[in-house]
mmCIF file of C-alpha atoms in Angstrom:
data_model
loop_
_atom_site.group_PDB
_atom_site.id
_atom_site.type_symbol
_atom_site.label_atom_id
_atom_site.label_comp_id
_atom_site.label_asym_id
_atom_site.label_seq_id
_atom_site.Cartn_x
_atom_site.Cartn_y
_atom_site.Cartn_z
ATOM 1 C CA UNK A 18 77.357 109.460 18.369
ATOM 2 C CA UNK A 19 80.103 107.429 20.069
ATOM 3 C CA UNK A 20 80.052 106.985 23.831
ATOM 4 C CA UNK A 21 83.462 108.645 24.244
ATOM 5 C CA UNK A 22 82.245 111.739 22.423
ATOM 6 C CA UNK A 23 79.209 111.962 24.673
ATOM 7 C CA UNK A 24 81.405 111.510 27.750
ATOM 8 C CA UNK A 25 83.796 114.243 26.732
ATOM 9 C CA UNK A 26 81.012 116.662 25.955
ATOM 10 C CA UNK A 27 79.162 115.998 29.181
ATOM 11 C CA UNK A 28 82.314 116.238 31.280
ATOM 12 C CA UNK A 29 83.326 119.552 29.806
ATOM 13 C CA UNK A 30 79.839 120.808 30.576
ATOM 14 C CA UNK A 31 80.260 119.724 34.177
ATOM 15 C CA UNK A 32 83.633 121.428 34.404
ATOM 16 C CA UNK A 33 84.184 125.145 34.298
ATOM 17 C CA UNK A 34 81.350 127.001 32.617
ATOM 18 C CA UNK A 35 83.451 130.140 32.629
ATOM 19 C CA UNK A 36 86.933 128.737 32.144
ATOM 20 C CA UNK A 37 89.543 131.405 31.444
ATOM 21 C CA UNK A 38 91.387 131.530 28.158
ATOM 22 C CA UNK A 39 94.394 129.243 28.062
ATOM 23 C CA UNK A 40 97.879 130.534 27.676
ATOM 24 C CA UNK A 41 99.877 130.368 24.477
ATOM 25 C CA UNK A 42 103.208 128.623 24.564
ATOM 26 C CA UNK A 43 105.068 131.938 24.527
ATOM 27 C CA UNK A 44 103.354 133.038 27.742
ATOM 28 C CA UNK A 45 104.207 129.913 29.727
ATOM 29 C CA UNK A 46 106.568 127.235 28.419
ATOM 30 C CA UNK A 47 104.536 124.535 30.159
ATOM 31 C CA UNK A 48 101.125 125.787 29.174
ATOM 32 C CA UNK A 49 98.091 125.891 31.382
ATOM 33 C CA UNK A 50 94.438 124.997 31.416
ATOM 34 C CA UNK A 51 92.258 122.261 30.073
ATOM 35 C CA UNK A 52 93.998 122.261 26.690
ATOM 36 C CA UNK A 53 96.421 119.838 28.365
ATOM 37 C CA UNK A 54 93.644 117.512 29.507
ATOM 38 C CA UNK A 55 91.430 114.872 28.014
ATOM 39 C CA UNK A 56 88.336 113.134 29.406
ATOM 40 C CA UNK A 57 88.740 109.532 30.554
ATOM 41 C CA UNK A 58 86.195 106.723 30.393
ATOM 42 C CA UNK A 59 85.847 106.982 34.165
ATOM 43 C CA UNK A 60 84.741 110.628 33.990
ATOM 44 C CA UNK A 61 87.990 112.204 35.167
ATOM 45 C CA UNK A 62 90.428 114.482 33.324
ATOM 46 C CA UNK A 63 93.880 113.146 32.458
ATOM 47 C CA UNK A 64 96.349 116.011 31.980
ATOM 48 C CA UNK A 65 99.921 115.901 30.665
ATOM 49 C CA UNK A 66 102.584 118.603 30.830
ATOM 50 C CA UNK A 67 105.754 118.059 28.823
ATOM 51 C CA UNK A 68 108.416 119.337 31.213
ATOM 52 C CA UNK A 69 111.803 118.272 32.559
ATOM 53 C CA UNK A 70 112.496 116.827 36.035
ATOM 54 C CA UNK A 71 112.197 119.319 38.879
ATOM 55 C CA UNK A 72 109.720 120.762 41.346
ATOM 56 C CA UNK A 73 106.576 122.501 40.124
ATOM 57 C CA UNK A 74 103.699 124.400 41.648
ATOM 58 C CA UNK A 75 100.246 123.332 40.520
ATOM 59 C CA UNK A 76 97.430 125.817 41.075
ATOM 60 C CA UNK A 77 93.791 124.996 40.404
ATOM 61 C CA UNK A 78 90.536 126.866 40.652
ATOM 62 C CA UNK A 79 87.938 124.260 41.569
ATOM 63 C CA UNK A 80 84.213 124.634 41.086
ATOM 64 C CA UNK A 81 81.576 125.271 38.475
ATOM 65 C CA UNK A 82 77.932 126.101 37.912
ATOM 66 C CA UNK A 83 76.901 122.925 39.715
ATOM 67 C CA UNK A 84 78.128 121.378 42.961
ATOM 68 C CA UNK A 85 81.220 119.216 42.729
ATOM 69 C CA UNK A 86 83.913 117.294 44.575
ATOM 70 C CA UNK A 87 87.373 117.164 43.018
ATOM 71 C CA UNK A 88 90.531 115.319 43.943
ATOM 72 C CA UNK A 89 93.922 115.305 42.221
ATOM 73 C CA UNK A 90 96.327 112.408 41.711
ATOM 74 C CA UNK A 91 99.377 112.158 39.561
ATOM 75 C CA UNK A 92 102.484 110.406 38.371
ATOM 76 C CA UNK A 93 102.740 106.873 39.823
ATOM 77 C CA UNK A 94 99.425 106.760 41.707
ATOM 78 C CA UNK A 95 100.364 109.629 44.046
ATOM 79 C CA UNK A 96 97.568 111.352 45.956
ATOM 80 C CA UNK A 97 98.230 115.072 45.561
ATOM 81 C CA UNK A 98 95.044 116.803 46.672
ATOM 82 C CA UNK A 99 92.271 115.314 48.787
ATOM 83 C CA UNK A 100 88.711 115.482 47.474
ATOM 84 C CA UNK A 101 87.523 119.068 47.820
ATOM 85 C CA UNK A 102 83.786 119.895 47.773
ATOM 86 C CA UNK A 103 82.459 123.003 46.014
ATOM 87 C CA UNK A 104 78.914 124.356 46.032
ATOM 88 C CA UNK A 105 76.977 125.389 42.949
ATOM 89 C CA UNK A 106 78.558 128.563 41.574
ATOM 90 C CA UNK A 107 81.426 128.391 44.083
ATOM 91 C CA UNK A 108 85.122 128.673 43.144
ATOM 92 C CA UNK A 109 87.969 127.736 45.483
ATOM 93 C CA UNK A 110 91.694 127.896 44.828
ATOM 94 C CA UNK A 111 93.999 125.056 45.797
ATOM 95 C CA UNK A 112 97.695 124.595 45.138
ATOM 96 C CA UNK A 113 100.451 122.126 45.862
ATOM 97 C CA UNK A 114 104.024 121.418 44.785
ATOM 98 C CA UNK A 115 104.935 118.217 42.967
ATOM 99 C CA UNK A 116 108.278 116.492 42.401
ATOM 100 C CA UNK A 117 108.809 115.373 38.811
ATOM 101 C CA UNK A 118 111.611 112.876 38.373
ATOM 102 C CA UNK A 119 112.874 110.150 36.060
ATOM 103 C CA UNK A 120 112.003 107.408 36.784
ATOM 104 C CA UNK A 121 108.748 108.785 38.140
ATOM 105 C CA UNK A 122 108.101 105.986 40.645
ATOM 106 C CA UNK A 123 110.452 103.497 42.302
ATOM 107 C CA UNK A 124 114.104 104.316 41.525
ATOM 108 C CA UNK A 125 114.821 100.813 40.206
ATOM 109 C CA UNK A 126 111.389 100.380 38.641
ATOM 110 C CA UNK A 127 109.875 101.275 35.305
ATOM 111 C CA UNK A 128 110.769 104.661 33.838
ATOM 112 C CA UNK A 129 107.145 105.742 33.484
ATOM 113 C CA UNK A 130 106.035 108.670 31.387
ATOM 114 C CA UNK A 131 108.342 111.734 30.998
ATOM 115 C CA UNK A 132 106.867 115.008 32.187
ATOM 116 C CA UNK A 133 104.042 115.622 34.625
ATOM 117 C CA UNK A 134 100.842 113.601 34.554
ATOM 118 C CA UNK A 135 97.831 114.690 36.634
ATOM 119 C CA UNK A 136 94.457 113.046 37.091
ATOM 120 C CA UNK A 137 91.624 115.389 38.075
ATOM 121 C CA UNK A 138 88.990 113.125 39.510
ATOM 122 C CA UNK A 139 86.774 112.704 42.526
ATOM 123 C CA UNK A 140 83.097 111.913 42.804
ATOM 124 C CA UNK A 141 82.101 114.991 40.766
ATOM 125 C CA UNK A 142 85.125 116.803 39.271
ATOM 126 C CA UNK A 143 84.757 120.545 38.607
ATOM 127 C CA UNK A 144 87.831 122.440 37.427
ATOM 128 C CA UNK A 145 87.765 126.088 36.378
ATOM 129 C CA UNK A 146 91.458 126.557 35.677
ATOM 130 C CA UNK A 147 94.802 124.824 35.986
ATOM 131 C CA UNK A 148 98.291 126.248 35.942
ATOM 132 C CA UNK A 149 101.733 124.644 36.316
ATOM 133 C CA UNK A 150 104.817 126.773 37.031
ATOM 134 C CA UNK A 151 108.438 125.947 37.957
ATOM 135 C CA UNK A 152 109.239 126.018 41.681
ATOM 136 C CA UNK A 153 113.041 125.521 41.742
ATOM 137 C CA UNK A 154 113.489 126.702 45.341
ATOM 138 C CA UNK A 155 110.744 124.558 46.880
ATOM 139 C CA UNK A 156 111.641 122.373 49.838
ATOM 140 C CA UNK A 157 111.784 118.661 49.050
ATOM 141 C CA UNK A 158 110.755 116.113 51.665
ATOM 142 C CA UNK A 159 112.857 113.093 50.723
ATOM 143 C CA UNK A 160 111.691 109.578 51.607
ATOM 144 C CA UNK A 161 114.236 106.775 51.986
ATOM 145 C CA UNK A 162 112.463 103.455 52.485
ATOM 146 C CA UNK A 163 111.175 100.161 51.238
ATOM 147 C CA UNK A 164 107.962 98.776 49.700
ATOM 148 C CA UNK A 165 105.826 99.937 52.622
ATOM 149 C CA UNK A 166 106.787 103.534 51.751
ATOM 150 C CA UNK A 167 107.327 103.623 47.978
ATOM 151 C CA UNK A 168 105.190 104.811 45.072
ATOM 152 C CA UNK A 169 103.715 101.393 44.342
ATOM 153 C CA UNK A 170 102.936 101.045 40.591
ATOM 154 C CA UNK A 171 100.043 98.574 40.839
ATOM 155 C CA UNK A 172 96.781 98.552 42.721
ATOM 156 C CA UNK A 173 95.987 97.425 45.435
ATOM 157 C CA UNK A 174 99.525 97.870 46.817
ATOM 158 C CA UNK A 175 100.007 101.364 48.215
ATOM 159 C CA UNK A 176 102.937 102.863 50.161
ATOM 160 C CA UNK A 177 102.321 105.529 52.782
ATOM 161 C CA UNK A 178 104.673 107.809 50.880
ATOM 162 C CA UNK A 179 102.164 107.844 47.994
ATOM 163 C CA UNK A 180 99.457 109.247 50.268
ATOM 164 C CA UNK A 181 101.598 111.814 52.105
ATOM 165 C CA UNK A 182 101.453 114.654 49.542
ATOM 166 C CA UNK A 183 97.774 115.446 50.304
ATOM 167 C CA UNK A 184 98.941 116.750 53.702
ATOM 168 C CA UNK A 185 101.325 119.312 52.213
ATOM 169 C CA UNK A 186 100.672 122.755 50.824
ATOM 170 C CA UNK A 187 102.482 124.623 48.066
ATOM 171 C CA UNK A 188 106.136 125.102 48.910
ATOM 172 C CA UNK A 189 107.127 121.546 49.739
ATOM 173 C CA UNK A 190 107.094 118.449 47.546
ATOM 174 C CA UNK A 191 107.439 114.792 48.543
ATOM 175 C CA UNK A 192 110.428 113.242 46.757
ATOM 176 C CA UNK A 193 109.720 109.583 47.325
ATOM 177 C CA UNK A 194 112.871 107.566 46.598
ATOM 178 C CA UNK A 195 111.715 104.508 48.540
ATOM 179 C CA UNK A 196 112.207 101.254 46.639
ATOM 180 C CA UNK A 197 110.779 97.758 47.084
ATOM 181 C CA UNK A 198 113.006 95.157 48.666
ATOM 182 C CA UNK A 199 115.665 97.517 49.966
ATOM 183 C CA UNK A 200 117.585 97.324 53.241
ATOM 184 C CA UNK A 201 120.079 99.661 54.865
ATOM 185 C CA UNK A 202 122.754 97.633 53.099
ATOM 186 C CA UNK A 203 121.349 97.823 49.580
ATOM 187 C CA UNK A 204 120.152 101.417 49.816
ATOM 188 C CA UNK A 205 123.725 102.528 50.428
ATOM 189 C CA UNK A 206 125.254 100.158 47.877
ATOM 190 C CA UNK A 207 123.119 100.937 44.813
ATOM 191 C CA UNK A 208 124.061 104.250 43.094
ATOM 192 C CA UNK A 209 120.460 104.607 41.935
ATOM 193 C CA UNK A 210 119.284 104.876 45.537
ATOM 194 C CA UNK A 211 120.985 106.908 48.247
ATOM 195 C CA UNK A 212 123.630 108.450 45.992
ATOM 196 C CA UNK A 213 120.828 110.045 43.989
ATOM 197 C CA UNK A 214 118.987 111.240 47.084
ATOM 198 C CA UNK A 215 122.225 112.689 48.447
ATOM 199 C CA UNK A 216 122.935 114.622 45.222
ATOM 200 C CA UNK A 217 119.484 116.258 45.388
ATOM 201 C CA UNK A 218 119.487 117.373 48.999
ATOM 202 C CA UNK A 219 119.573 121.130 49.567
ATOM 203 C CA UNK A 220 120.098 122.832 52.915
ATOM 204 C CA UNK A 221 117.007 122.457 55.075
ATOM 205 C CA UNK A 222 115.456 119.560 53.137
ATOM 206 C CA UNK A 223 114.063 116.941 55.546
ATOM 207 C CA UNK A 224 114.988 113.309 54.790
ATOM 208 C CA UNK A 225 112.786 110.636 56.358
ATOM 209 C CA UNK A 226 114.543 107.254 56.695
ATOM 210 C CA UNK A 227 112.492 104.078 57.242
ATOM 211 C CA UNK A 228 114.486 100.930 56.511
ATOM 212 C CA UNK A 229 114.048 97.718 58.482
ATOM 213 C CA UNK A 230 111.704 95.227 56.827
ATOM 214 C CA UNK A 231 114.441 93.829 54.562
ATOM 215 C CA UNK A 232 117.341 93.946 57.029
ATOM 216 C CA UNK A 233 116.537 90.333 57.850
ATOM 217 C CA UNK A 234 120.184 89.230 58.144
ATOM 218 C CA UNK A 235 121.801 92.533 59.145
ATOM 219 C CA UNK A 236 123.399 92.304 62.587
ATOM 220 C CA UNK A 237 122.893 95.043 65.197
ATOM 221 C CA UNK A 238 126.283 96.654 64.741
ATOM 222 C CA UNK A 239 125.949 96.737 60.965
ATOM 223 C CA UNK A 240 122.393 98.082 61.157
ATOM 224 C CA UNK A 241 123.410 100.928 63.469
ATOM 225 C CA UNK A 242 126.449 101.714 61.299
ATOM 226 C CA UNK A 243 124.365 101.884 58.130
ATOM 227 C CA UNK A 244 121.760 104.166 59.650
ATOM 228 C CA UNK A 245 124.501 106.345 61.101
ATOM 229 C CA UNK A 246 126.103 106.646 57.664
ATOM 230 C CA UNK A 247 122.778 107.727 56.170
ATOM 231 C CA UNK A 248 122.248 110.338 58.848
ATOM 232 C CA UNK A 249 125.778 111.723 58.576
ATOM 233 C CA UNK A 250 125.647 111.973 54.793
ATOM 234 C CA UNK A 251 122.292 113.788 54.929
ATOM 235 C CA UNK A 252 123.711 116.251 57.443
ATOM 236 C CA UNK A 253 126.832 116.758 55.328
ATOM 237 C CA UNK A 254 124.554 118.091 52.557
ATOM 238 C CA UNK A 255 122.741 120.402 54.955
ATOM 239 C CA UNK A 256 119.646 118.195 55.106
ATOM 240 C CA UNK A 257 117.629 117.349 58.169
ATOM 241 C CA UNK A 258 117.546 113.553 58.810
ATOM 242 C CA UNK A 259 114.502 112.068 60.539
ATOM 243 C CA UNK A 260 114.569 108.430 61.661
ATOM 244 C CA UNK A 261 111.306 106.508 61.260
ATOM 245 C CA UNK A 262 110.565 103.133 62.865
ATOM 246 C CA UNK A 263 108.864 100.656 60.486
ATOM 247 C CA UNK A 264 105.154 100.033 60.134
ATOM 248 C CA UNK A 265 104.083 96.895 61.970
ATOM 249 C CA UNK A 266 103.135 93.618 60.374
ATOM 250 C CA UNK A 267 99.570 92.560 61.072
ATOM 251 C CA UNK A 268 100.498 89.488 63.114
ATOM 252 C CA UNK A 269 98.335 88.979 66.204
ATOM 253 C CA UNK A 270 98.889 87.000 69.353
ATOM 254 C CA UNK A 271 96.012 84.990 70.791
ATOM 255 C CA UNK A 272 95.408 87.820 73.287
ATOM 256 C CA UNK A 273 94.785 90.345 70.503
ATOM 257 C CA UNK A 274 98.103 92.166 70.788
ATOM 258 C CA UNK A 275 101.045 92.490 68.439
ATOM 259 C CA UNK A 276 103.640 91.822 71.105
ATOM 260 C CA UNK A 277 105.763 89.414 69.054
ATOM 261 C CA UNK A 278 108.899 89.593 66.941
ATOM 262 C CA UNK A 279 107.148 89.098 63.598
ATOM 263 C CA UNK A 280 104.797 92.017 64.100
ATOM 264 C CA UNK A 281 107.374 94.314 65.685
ATOM 265 C CA UNK A 282 110.237 93.683 63.233
ATOM 266 C CA UNK A 283 112.746 91.671 65.219
ATOM 267 C CA UNK A 284 114.901 89.982 62.585
ATOM 268 C CA UNK A 285 116.281 86.453 62.408
ATOM 269 C CA UNK A 286 119.420 87.455 64.305
ATOM 270 C CA UNK A 287 117.367 88.852 67.181
ATOM 271 C CA UNK A 288 117.883 92.507 66.169
ATOM 272 C CA UNK A 289 114.983 94.611 67.431
ATOM 273 C CA UNK A 290 114.858 97.201 64.634
ATOM 274 C CA UNK A 291 112.492 99.684 66.270
ATOM 275 C CA UNK A 292 114.490 99.595 69.527
ATOM 276 C CA UNK A 293 117.722 100.159 67.600
ATOM 277 C CA UNK A 294 116.237 103.111 65.746
ATOM 278 C CA UNK A 295 114.894 104.718 68.907
ATOM 279 C CA UNK A 296 118.249 104.412 70.634
ATOM 280 C CA UNK A 297 120.146 105.722 67.599
ATOM 281 C CA UNK A 298 117.825 108.729 67.198
ATOM 282 C CA UNK A 299 118.512 109.643 70.824
ATOM 283 C CA UNK A 300 122.276 109.264 70.493
ATOM 284 C CA UNK A 301 122.521 111.110 67.177
ATOM 285 C CA UNK A 302 120.044 113.821 68.142
ATOM 286 C CA UNK A 303 117.692 113.287 65.206
ATOM 287 C CA UNK A 304 113.910 113.614 65.276
ATOM 288 C CA UNK A 305 112.160 110.267 65.633
ATOM 289 C CA UNK A 306 108.804 109.280 64.160
ATOM 290 C CA UNK A 307 107.861 106.142 66.050
ATOM 291 C CA UNK A 308 105.647 104.703 63.346
ATOM 292 C CA UNK A 309 105.960 101.242 64.883
ATOM 293 C CA UNK A 310 104.273 102.397 68.078
ATOM 294 C CA UNK A 311 101.657 104.442 66.200
ATOM 295 C CA UNK A 312 100.685 101.679 63.765
ATOM 296 C CA UNK A 313 100.745 99.043 66.536
ATOM 297 C CA UNK A 314 98.233 101.095 68.507
ATOM 298 C CA UNK A 315 95.988 101.523 65.463
ATOM 299 C CA UNK A 316 96.046 97.858 64.445
ATOM 300 C CA UNK A 317 95.385 96.683 67.994
ATOM 301 C CA UNK A 318 92.580 99.227 68.333
ATOM 302 C CA UNK A 319 90.835 97.806 65.281
ATOM 303 C CA UNK A 320 91.475 94.213 66.262
ATOM 304 C CA UNK A 321 92.153 91.034 64.255
ATOM 305 C CA UNK A 322 89.155 91.343 61.923
ATOM 306 C CA UNK A 323 88.726 95.066 61.208
ATOM 307 C CA UNK A 324 92.474 95.619 60.831
ATOM 308 C CA UNK A 325 92.499 93.449 57.719
ATOM 309 C CA UNK A 326 91.270 96.494 55.785
ATOM 310 C CA UNK A 327 94.547 98.302 56.510
ATOM 311 C CA UNK A 328 96.592 95.580 54.815
ATOM 312 C CA UNK A 329 96.185 93.279 51.838
ATOM 313 C CA UNK A 330 95.157 90.375 54.049
ATOM 314 C CA UNK A 331 92.000 89.566 52.137
ATOM 315 C CA UNK A 332 93.241 90.380 48.624
ATOM 316 C CA UNK A 333 96.767 88.903 48.778
ATOM 317 C CA UNK A 334 97.107 87.149 52.168
ATOM 318 C CA UNK A 335 99.652 89.871 52.801
ATOM 319 C CA UNK A 336 99.974 91.285 56.355
ATOM 320 C CA UNK A 337 102.990 93.487 55.596
ATOM 321 C CA UNK A 338 101.914 95.731 52.715
ATOM 322 C CA UNK A 339 99.142 98.269 53.085
ATOM 323 C CA UNK A 340 95.979 98.884 51.145
ATOM 324 C CA UNK A 341 94.938 102.348 50.004
ATOM 325 C CA UNK A 342 93.119 102.767 53.302
ATOM 326 C CA UNK A 343 96.065 101.594 55.361
ATOM 327 C CA UNK A 344 98.564 103.769 53.502
ATOM 328 C CA UNK A 345 96.179 106.728 53.845
ATOM 329 C CA UNK A 346 95.871 106.270 57.591
ATOM 330 C CA UNK A 347 99.599 105.730 58.091
ATOM 331 C CA UNK A 348 100.469 108.801 55.974
ATOM 332 C CA UNK A 349 98.217 110.857 58.238
ATOM 333 C CA UNK A 350 100.129 109.578 61.251
ATOM 334 C CA UNK A 351 103.416 110.643 59.644
ATOM 335 C CA UNK A 352 102.022 114.073 58.732
ATOM 336 C CA UNK A 353 100.845 114.631 62.311
ATOM 337 C CA UNK A 354 104.343 113.840 63.548
ATOM 338 C CA UNK A 355 105.938 116.208 61.032
ATOM 339 C CA UNK A 356 103.803 118.965 62.536
ATOM 340 C CA UNK A 357 104.192 117.926 66.211
ATOM 341 C CA UNK A 358 107.980 117.717 65.975
ATOM 342 C CA UNK A 359 108.453 120.829 63.858
ATOM 343 C CA UNK A 360 110.041 118.971 60.980
ATOM 344 C CA UNK A 361 107.974 121.181 58.674
ATOM 345 C CA UNK A 362 106.432 124.565 59.604
ATOM 346 C CA UNK A 363 102.658 124.561 60.065
ATOM 347 C CA UNK A 364 102.213 126.898 57.104
ATOM 348 C CA UNK A 365 103.280 124.039 54.801
ATOM 349 C CA UNK A 366 100.906 121.433 56.270
ATOM 350 C CA UNK A 367 97.195 120.959 55.557
#
């Protein structure tokens, strides 16, 4: 017997021992259940739903006859549900809302696979049932940003926007339109970027804006004008703009602090991006997530050696882009601020 056959058989045994009958196409146009899934070599389940762009609720019953621990990822390496433990014979229900778009990752990147792709994994996956249903009125949390935020296609690069969905419950989906290499100038100029975000905003949708890393030659007046334009156009659509200061670069002084222009995003023209964003948020009356201050505190707390794990220092000699761990920690900081500032109601946050 081939190894793949053995793997599939053993995995299905580990999954639901009492899985409910799957729906026929006439009952649900997108189907449900493990008939949409196939075992992978790594022991997870890869599931595909052939559906058009939009927002969808995903509901799972996790658990089985034996103890398990199941996580859910999807699309371009997005983390959708944190690993959830279940005891032997226990069943727990979890749900979330996912944004399906084309292209599925970075707006100027590869198209990806049409439809919705989910990966049911974890250290011991146990899935009793799976259902996907349209959620056309769900809130979308839009992300406007650069490579430190985006759905990075290749490991080990990971944007904090990829790790944010695990903090959200059903009813709100992260719509991550961040794109590598973009500045306030290019995000406004390219129709594939802000124009597309703007067209999708519905009243009440929050729009987080973190652009600074690539505004290397944007002067202070131009930078403020571009951010103001983004805020005003979000508001014109009924959205709720939130300004976000950029994540720090891991660039230490001899005294173990990050008190320098490289780390704190002061560009070649002397423009202090975080300071400009803070001042603009106050003058425009928008919520501010001071991610510069939060990430600075975390990196300094860990120190020059331990903080390497947050970035790709060891793997790529890169002190700007985050690892899975760094993106995970920084997404948690953003989620905490969404709650603390009332950007999203507590009922939508995990």
